PDB file of C-alpha atoms in Angstrom:
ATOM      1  CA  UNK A   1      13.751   5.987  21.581  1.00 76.00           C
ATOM      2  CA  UNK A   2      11.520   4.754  18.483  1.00 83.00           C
ATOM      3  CA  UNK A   3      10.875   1.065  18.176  1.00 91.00           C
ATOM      4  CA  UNK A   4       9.409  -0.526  15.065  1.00 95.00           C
ATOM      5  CA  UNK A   5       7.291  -3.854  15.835  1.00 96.00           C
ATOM      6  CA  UNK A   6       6.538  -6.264  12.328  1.00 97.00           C
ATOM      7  CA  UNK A   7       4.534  -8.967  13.721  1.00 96.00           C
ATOM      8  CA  UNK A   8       4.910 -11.435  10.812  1.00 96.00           C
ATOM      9  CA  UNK A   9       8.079 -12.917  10.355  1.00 95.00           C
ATOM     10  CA  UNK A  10       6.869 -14.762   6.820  1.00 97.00           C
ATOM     11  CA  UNK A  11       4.084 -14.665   4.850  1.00 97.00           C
ATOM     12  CA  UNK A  12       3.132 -16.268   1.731  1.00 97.00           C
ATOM     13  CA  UNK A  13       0.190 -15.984  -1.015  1.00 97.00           C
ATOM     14  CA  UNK A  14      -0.966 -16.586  -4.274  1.00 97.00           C
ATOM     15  CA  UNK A  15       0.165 -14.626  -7.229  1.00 97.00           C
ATOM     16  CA  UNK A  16      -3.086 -12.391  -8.086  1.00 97.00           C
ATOM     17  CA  UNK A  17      -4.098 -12.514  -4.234  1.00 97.00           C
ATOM     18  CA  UNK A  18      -3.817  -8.893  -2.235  1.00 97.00           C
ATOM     19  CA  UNK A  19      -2.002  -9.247   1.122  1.00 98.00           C
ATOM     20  CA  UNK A  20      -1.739  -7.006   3.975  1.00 98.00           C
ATOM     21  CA  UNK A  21       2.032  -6.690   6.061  1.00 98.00           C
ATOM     22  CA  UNK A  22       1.672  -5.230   9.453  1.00 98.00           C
ATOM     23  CA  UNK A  23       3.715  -2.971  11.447  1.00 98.00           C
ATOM     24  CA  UNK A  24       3.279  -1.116  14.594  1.00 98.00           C
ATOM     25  CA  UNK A  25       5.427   1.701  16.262  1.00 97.00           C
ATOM     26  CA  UNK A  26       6.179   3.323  19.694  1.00 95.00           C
ATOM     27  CA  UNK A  27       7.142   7.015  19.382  1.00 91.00           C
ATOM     28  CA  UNK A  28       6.219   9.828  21.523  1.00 88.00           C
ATOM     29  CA  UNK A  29       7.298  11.894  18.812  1.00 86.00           C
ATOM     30  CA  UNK A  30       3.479  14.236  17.575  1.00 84.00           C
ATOM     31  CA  UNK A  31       5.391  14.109  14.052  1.00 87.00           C
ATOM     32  CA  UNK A  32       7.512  11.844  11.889  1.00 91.00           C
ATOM     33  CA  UNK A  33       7.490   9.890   8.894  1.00 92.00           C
ATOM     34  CA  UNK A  34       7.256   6.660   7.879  1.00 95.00           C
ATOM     35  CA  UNK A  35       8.410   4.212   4.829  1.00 95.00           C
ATOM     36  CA  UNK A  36       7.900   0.882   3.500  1.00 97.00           C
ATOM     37  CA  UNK A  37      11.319  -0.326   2.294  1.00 96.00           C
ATOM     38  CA  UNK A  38      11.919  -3.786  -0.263  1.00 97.00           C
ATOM     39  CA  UNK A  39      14.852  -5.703  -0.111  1.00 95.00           C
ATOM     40  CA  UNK A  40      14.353  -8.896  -2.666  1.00 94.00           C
ATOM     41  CA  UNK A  41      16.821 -11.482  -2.868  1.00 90.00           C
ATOM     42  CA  UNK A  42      19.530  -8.997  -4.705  1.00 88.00           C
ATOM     43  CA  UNK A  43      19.828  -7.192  -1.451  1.00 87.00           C
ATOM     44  CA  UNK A  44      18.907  -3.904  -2.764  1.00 88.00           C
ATOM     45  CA  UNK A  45      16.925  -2.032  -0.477  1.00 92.00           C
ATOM     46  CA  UNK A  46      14.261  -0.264  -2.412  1.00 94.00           C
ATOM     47  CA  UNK A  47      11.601   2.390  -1.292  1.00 94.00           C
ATOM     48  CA  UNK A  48       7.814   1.422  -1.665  1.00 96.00           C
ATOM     49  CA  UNK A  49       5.910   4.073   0.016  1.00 95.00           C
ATOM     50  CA  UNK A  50       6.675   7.308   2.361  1.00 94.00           C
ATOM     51  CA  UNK A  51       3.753   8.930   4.530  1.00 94.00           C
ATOM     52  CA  UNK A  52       3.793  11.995   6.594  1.00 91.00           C
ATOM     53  CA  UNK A  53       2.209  11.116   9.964  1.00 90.00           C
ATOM     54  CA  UNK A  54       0.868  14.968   9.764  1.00 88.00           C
ATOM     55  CA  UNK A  55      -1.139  13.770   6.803  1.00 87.00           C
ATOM     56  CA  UNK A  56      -4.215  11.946   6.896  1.00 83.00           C
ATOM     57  CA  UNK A  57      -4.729  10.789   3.580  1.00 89.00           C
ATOM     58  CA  UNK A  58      -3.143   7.585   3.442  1.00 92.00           C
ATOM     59  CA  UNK A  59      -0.136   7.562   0.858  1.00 91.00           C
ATOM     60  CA  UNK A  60      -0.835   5.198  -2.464  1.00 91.00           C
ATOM     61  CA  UNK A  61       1.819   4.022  -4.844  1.00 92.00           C
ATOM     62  CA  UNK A  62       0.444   1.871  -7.752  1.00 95.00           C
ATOM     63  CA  UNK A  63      -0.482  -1.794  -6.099  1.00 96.00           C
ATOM     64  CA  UNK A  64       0.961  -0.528  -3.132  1.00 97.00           C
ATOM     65  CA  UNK A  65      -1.308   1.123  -0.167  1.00 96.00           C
ATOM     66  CA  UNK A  66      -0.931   2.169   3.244  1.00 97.00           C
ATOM     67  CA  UNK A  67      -3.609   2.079   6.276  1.00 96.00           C
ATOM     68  CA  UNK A  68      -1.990   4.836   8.827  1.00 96.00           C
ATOM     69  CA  UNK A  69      -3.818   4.606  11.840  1.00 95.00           C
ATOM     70  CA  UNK A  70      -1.942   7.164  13.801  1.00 94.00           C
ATOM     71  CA  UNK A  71      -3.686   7.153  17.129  1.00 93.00           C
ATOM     72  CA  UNK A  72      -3.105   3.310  17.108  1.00 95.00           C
ATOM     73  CA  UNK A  73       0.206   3.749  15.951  1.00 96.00           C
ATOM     74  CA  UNK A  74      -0.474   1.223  13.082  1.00 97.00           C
ATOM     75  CA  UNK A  75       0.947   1.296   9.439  1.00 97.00           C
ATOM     76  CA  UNK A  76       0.314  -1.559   6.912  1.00 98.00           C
ATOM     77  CA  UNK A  77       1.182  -2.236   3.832  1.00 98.00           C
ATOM     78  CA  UNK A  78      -1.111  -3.655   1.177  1.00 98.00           C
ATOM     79  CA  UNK A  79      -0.043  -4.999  -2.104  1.00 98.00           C
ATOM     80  CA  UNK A  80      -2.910  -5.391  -4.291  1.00 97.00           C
ATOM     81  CA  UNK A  81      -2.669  -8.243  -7.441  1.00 97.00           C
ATOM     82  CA  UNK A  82       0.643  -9.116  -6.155  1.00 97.00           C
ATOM     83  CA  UNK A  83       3.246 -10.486  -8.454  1.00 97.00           C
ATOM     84  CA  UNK A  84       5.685 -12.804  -8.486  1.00 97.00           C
ATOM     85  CA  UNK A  85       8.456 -10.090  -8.228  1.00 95.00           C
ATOM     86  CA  UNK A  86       7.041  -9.126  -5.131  1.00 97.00           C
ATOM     87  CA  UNK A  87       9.032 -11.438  -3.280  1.00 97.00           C
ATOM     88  CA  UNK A  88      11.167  -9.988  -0.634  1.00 97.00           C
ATOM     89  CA  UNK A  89      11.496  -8.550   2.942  1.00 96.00           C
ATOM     90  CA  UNK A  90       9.686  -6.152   3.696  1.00 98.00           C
ATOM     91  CA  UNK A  91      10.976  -3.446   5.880  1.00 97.00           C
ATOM     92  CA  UNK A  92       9.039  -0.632   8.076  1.00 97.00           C
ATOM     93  CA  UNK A  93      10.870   2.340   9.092  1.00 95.00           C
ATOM     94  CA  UNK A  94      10.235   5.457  11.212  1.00 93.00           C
ATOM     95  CA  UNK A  95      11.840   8.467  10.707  1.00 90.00           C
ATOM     96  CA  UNK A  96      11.681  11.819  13.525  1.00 85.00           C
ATOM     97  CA  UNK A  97      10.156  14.820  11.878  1.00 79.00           C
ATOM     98  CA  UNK A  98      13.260  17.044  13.507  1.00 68.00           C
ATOM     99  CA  UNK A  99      16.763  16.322  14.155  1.00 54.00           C
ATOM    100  CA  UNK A 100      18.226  14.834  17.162  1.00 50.00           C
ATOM    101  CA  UNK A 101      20.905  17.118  17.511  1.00 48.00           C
ATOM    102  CA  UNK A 102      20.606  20.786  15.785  1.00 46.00           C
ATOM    103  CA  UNK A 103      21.073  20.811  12.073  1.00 45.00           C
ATOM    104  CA  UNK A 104      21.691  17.316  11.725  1.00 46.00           C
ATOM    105  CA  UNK A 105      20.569  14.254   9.984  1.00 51.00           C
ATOM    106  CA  UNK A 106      17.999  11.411  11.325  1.00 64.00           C
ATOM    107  CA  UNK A 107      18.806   7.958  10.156  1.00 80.00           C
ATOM    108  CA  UNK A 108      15.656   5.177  10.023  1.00 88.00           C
ATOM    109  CA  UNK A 109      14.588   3.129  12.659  1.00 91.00           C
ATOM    110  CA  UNK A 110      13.417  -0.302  10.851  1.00 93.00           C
ATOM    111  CA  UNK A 111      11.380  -3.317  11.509  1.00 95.00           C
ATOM    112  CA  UNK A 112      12.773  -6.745  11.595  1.00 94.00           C
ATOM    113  CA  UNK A 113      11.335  -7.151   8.199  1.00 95.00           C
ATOM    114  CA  UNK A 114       8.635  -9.829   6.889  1.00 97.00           C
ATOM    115  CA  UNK A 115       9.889 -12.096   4.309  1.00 97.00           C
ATOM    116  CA  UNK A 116       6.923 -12.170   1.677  1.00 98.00           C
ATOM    117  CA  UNK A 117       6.460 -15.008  -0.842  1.00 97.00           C
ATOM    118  CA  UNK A 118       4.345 -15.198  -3.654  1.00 97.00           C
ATOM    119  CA  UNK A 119       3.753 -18.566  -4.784  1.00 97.00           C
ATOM    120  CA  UNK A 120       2.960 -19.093  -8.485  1.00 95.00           C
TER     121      UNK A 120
ATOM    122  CA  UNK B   1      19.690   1.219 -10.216  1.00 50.00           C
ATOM    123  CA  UNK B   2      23.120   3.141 -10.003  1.00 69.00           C
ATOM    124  CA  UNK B   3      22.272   6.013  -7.829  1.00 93.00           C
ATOM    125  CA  UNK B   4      24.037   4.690  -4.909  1.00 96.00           C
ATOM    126  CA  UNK B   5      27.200   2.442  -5.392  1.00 96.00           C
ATOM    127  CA  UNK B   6      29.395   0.808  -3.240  1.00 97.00           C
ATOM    128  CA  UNK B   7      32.691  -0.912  -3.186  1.00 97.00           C
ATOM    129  CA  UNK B   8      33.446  -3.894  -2.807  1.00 97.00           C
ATOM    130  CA  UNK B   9      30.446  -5.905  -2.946  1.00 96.00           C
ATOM    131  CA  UNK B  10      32.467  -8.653  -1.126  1.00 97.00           C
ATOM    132  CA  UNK B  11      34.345  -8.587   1.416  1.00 96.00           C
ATOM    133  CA  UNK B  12      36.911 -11.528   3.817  1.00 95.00           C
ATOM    134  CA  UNK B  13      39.116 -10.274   5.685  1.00 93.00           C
ATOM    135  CA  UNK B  14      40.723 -11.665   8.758  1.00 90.00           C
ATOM    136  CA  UNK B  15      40.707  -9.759  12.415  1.00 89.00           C
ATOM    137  CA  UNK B  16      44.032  -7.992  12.199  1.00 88.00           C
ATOM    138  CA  UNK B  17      43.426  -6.826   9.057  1.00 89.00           C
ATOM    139  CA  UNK B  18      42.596  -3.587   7.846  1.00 93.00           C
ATOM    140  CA  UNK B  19      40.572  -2.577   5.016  1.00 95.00           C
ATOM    141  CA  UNK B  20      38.053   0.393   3.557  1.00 97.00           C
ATOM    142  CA  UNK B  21      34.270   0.421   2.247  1.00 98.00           C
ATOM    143  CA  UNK B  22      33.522   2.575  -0.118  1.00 98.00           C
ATOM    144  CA  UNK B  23      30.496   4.532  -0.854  1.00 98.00           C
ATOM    145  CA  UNK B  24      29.722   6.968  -3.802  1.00 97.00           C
ATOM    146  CA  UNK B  25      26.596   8.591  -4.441  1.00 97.00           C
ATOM    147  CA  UNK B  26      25.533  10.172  -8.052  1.00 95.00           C
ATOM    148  CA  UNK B  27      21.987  11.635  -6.744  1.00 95.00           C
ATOM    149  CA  UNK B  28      23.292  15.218  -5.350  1.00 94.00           C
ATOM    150  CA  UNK B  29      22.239  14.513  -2.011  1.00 94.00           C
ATOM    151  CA  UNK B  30      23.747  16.322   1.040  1.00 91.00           C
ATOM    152  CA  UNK B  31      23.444  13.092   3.817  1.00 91.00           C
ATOM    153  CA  UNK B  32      24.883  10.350   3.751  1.00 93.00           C
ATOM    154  CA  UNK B  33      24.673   6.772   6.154  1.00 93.00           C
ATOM    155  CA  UNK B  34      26.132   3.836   6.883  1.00 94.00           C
ATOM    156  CA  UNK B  35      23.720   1.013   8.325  1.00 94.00           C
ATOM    157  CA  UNK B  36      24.472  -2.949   9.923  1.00 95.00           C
ATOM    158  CA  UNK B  37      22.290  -5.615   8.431  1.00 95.00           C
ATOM    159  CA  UNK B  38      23.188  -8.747  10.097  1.00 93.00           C
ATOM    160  CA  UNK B  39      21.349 -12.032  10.703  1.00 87.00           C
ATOM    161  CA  UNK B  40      17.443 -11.886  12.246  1.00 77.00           C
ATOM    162  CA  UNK B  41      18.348  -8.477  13.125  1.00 84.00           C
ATOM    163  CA  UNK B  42      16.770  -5.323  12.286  1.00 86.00           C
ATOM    164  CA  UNK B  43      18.795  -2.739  10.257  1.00 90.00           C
ATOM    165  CA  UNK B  44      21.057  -1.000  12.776  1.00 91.00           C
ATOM    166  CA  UNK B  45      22.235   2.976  12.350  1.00 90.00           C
ATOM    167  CA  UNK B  46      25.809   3.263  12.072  1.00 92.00           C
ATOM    168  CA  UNK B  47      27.036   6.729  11.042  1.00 91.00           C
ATOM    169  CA  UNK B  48      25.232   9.769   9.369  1.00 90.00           C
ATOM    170  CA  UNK B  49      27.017  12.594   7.819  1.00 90.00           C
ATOM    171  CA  UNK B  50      24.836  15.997   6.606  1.00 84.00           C
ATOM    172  CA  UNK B  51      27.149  18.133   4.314  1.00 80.00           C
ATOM    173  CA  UNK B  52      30.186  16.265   5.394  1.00 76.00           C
ATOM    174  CA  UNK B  53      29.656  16.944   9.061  1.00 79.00           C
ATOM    175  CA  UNK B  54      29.018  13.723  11.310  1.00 79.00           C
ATOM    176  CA  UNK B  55      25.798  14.356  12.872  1.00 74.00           C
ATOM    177  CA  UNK B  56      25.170  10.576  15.013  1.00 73.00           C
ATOM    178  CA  UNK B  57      27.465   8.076  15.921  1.00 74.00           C
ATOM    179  CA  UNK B  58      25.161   5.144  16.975  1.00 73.00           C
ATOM    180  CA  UNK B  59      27.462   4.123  19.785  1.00 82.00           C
ATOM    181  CA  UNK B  60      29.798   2.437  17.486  1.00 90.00           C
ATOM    182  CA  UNK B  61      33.035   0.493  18.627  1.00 92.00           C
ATOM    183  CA  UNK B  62      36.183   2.371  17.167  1.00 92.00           C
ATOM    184  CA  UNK B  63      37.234  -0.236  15.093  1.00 94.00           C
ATOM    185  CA  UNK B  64      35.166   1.106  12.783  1.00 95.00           C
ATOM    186  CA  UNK B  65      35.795   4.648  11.454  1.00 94.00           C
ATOM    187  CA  UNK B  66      33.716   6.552   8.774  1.00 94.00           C
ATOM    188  CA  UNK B  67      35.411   9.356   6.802  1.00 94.00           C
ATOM    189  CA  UNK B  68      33.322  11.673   4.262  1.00 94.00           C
ATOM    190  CA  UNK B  69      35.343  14.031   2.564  1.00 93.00           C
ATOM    191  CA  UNK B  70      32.662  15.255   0.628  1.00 92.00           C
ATOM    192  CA  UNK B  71      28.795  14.669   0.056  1.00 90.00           C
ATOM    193  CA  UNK B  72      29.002  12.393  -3.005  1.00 94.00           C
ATOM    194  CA  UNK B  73      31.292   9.482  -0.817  1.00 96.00           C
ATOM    195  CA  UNK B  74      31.746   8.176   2.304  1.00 96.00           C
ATOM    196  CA  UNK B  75      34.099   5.282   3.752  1.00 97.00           C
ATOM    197  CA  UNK B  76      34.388   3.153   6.791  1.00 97.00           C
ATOM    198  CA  UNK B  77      37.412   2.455   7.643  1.00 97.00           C
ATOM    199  CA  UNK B  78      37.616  -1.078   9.337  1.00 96.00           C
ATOM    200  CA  UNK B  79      40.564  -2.609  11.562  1.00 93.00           C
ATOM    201  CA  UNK B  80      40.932  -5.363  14.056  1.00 93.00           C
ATOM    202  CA  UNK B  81      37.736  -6.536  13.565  1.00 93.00           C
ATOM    203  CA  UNK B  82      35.366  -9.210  15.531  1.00 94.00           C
ATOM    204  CA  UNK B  83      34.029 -12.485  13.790  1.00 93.00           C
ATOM    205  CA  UNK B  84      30.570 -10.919  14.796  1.00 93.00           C
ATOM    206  CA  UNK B  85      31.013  -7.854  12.725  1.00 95.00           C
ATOM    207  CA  UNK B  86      30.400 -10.072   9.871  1.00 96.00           C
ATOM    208  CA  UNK B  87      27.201  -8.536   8.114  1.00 96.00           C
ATOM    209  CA  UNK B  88      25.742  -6.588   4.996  1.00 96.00           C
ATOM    210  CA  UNK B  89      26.979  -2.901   5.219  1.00 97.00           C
ATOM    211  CA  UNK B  90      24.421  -0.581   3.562  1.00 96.00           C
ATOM    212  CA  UNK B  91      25.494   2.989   2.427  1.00 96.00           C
ATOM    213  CA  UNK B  92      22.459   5.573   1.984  1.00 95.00           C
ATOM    214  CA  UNK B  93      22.075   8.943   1.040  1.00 94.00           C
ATOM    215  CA  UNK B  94      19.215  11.402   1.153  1.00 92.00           C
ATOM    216  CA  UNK B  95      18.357  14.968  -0.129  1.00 90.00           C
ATOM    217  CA  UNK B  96      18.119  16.799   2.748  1.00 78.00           C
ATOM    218  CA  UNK B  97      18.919  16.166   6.750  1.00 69.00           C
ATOM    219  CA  UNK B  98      15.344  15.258   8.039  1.00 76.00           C
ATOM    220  CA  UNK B  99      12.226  13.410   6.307  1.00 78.00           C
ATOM    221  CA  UNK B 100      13.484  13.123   3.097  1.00 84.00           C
ATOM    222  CA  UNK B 101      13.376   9.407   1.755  1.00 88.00           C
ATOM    223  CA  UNK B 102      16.784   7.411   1.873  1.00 92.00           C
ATOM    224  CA  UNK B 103      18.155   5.497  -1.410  1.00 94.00           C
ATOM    225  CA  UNK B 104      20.244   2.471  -0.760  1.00 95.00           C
ATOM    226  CA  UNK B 105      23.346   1.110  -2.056  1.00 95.00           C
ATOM    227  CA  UNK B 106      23.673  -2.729  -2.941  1.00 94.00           C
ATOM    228  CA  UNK B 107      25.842  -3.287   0.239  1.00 96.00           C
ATOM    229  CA  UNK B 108      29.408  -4.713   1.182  1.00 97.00           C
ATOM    230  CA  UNK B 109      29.242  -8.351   2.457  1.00 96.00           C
ATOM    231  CA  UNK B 110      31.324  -8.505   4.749  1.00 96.00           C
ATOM    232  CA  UNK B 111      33.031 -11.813   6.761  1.00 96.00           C
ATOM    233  CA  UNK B 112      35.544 -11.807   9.272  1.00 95.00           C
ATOM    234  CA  UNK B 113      37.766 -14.464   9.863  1.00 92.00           C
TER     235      UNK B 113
END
């Protein structure tokens, strides 16, 4: 079984300051994916930022970054000039590259989440 | 964002109750999920379904029961519920059955009584 390890239960910056959310995995999976997930206040869980682990380019999404360190079974999240509407949990989530059973769908394995605030 | 929607968005309802979540998705997607979020808990699998078939059933207690009758919604049925199922129920859906991203629905709050 996967398990998804975010160390930070709360962090909080300045608006305008970059900030870096960790999150570790166990897998003995060779290949999977891997996703940054938003939930602000609303409850809406929004996608970030996807990455192939067979890729080694890390993925970039506007302000948001990844650092995949796949041997040390890392992935961050960096959110550059952050914004007051950056405020939320933040959710890390792994995802199997193939099926459990045959033909069928994978759900996500998350994080506990850490609940970023960006202070005015 | 109206890609996923779900039904209702609140939810009391007491433990010998029964009542149905709805899910409905408007993306063309093929799986659908149901996830748990509840208090200083990580988001918990529930149910998937991949072209209407149910492909994982997270060891769920049978007072809950999903039904998908075709790709675009899903339900879960609830009856004789616990106090501790009490929790945000998130509905998902993705393109395809494995590494395609998920889109959420706003969720169901749900409290038992």
């Amino acid at each position: 079984a996967q398990t998804v390890t975010q160390s930070q239960p709360e962090m909080s910056v300045q608006e305008a300051e970059t900030v870096t959310l960790s999150c570790t995995y166990d897998t003995s999976e060779s290949n999977y994916y891997l996703f940054w997930y938003k939930q602000p206040p609303s409850r809406q869980m929004i996608l970030v930022i996807r990455q192939e682990a067979y890729k080694q380019q890390n993925a970039t999404e506007n302000r948001f970054s990844v650092n995949f360190q796949k041997a040390a079974k890392s992935f961050s999240l960096k959110i550059s000039d952050s914004q007051l509407g950056d405020t939320a949990m933040y959710f890390c989530a792994f995802m199997k590259h193939e099926a459990v059973s045959g033909g069928g769908a994978d759900g996500l394995t998350f994080g506990k989440g850490t609940h970023l605030i960006i202070q005015p | 964002e109206t890609g996923v929607t779900q039904t209702p968005r609140h939810l009391v309802m007491g433990m010998t109750n029964k009542k149905s979540l709805k899910c409905e998705q408007h993306l063309g997607h093929n799986a659908m999920y149901w996830y748990k979020q509840s208090a200083k808990k990580p988001l918990e699998l529930m149910f998937v379904y991949n072209f209407k078939e149910q492909t994982e059933n997270n060891s769920v207690p049978s007072r809950f029961s999903p039904e998908c009758p075709n790709s675009s919604h899903l339900f879960l049925h609830l009856h004789t519920l616990q106090p501790e199922d009490s929790a945000l129920y998130l509905c998902a859906s993705s393109r395809g059955p494995v590494g395609y991203e998920q889109y959420f629905g706003p969720g169901t709050r749900l409290t038992v009584t």
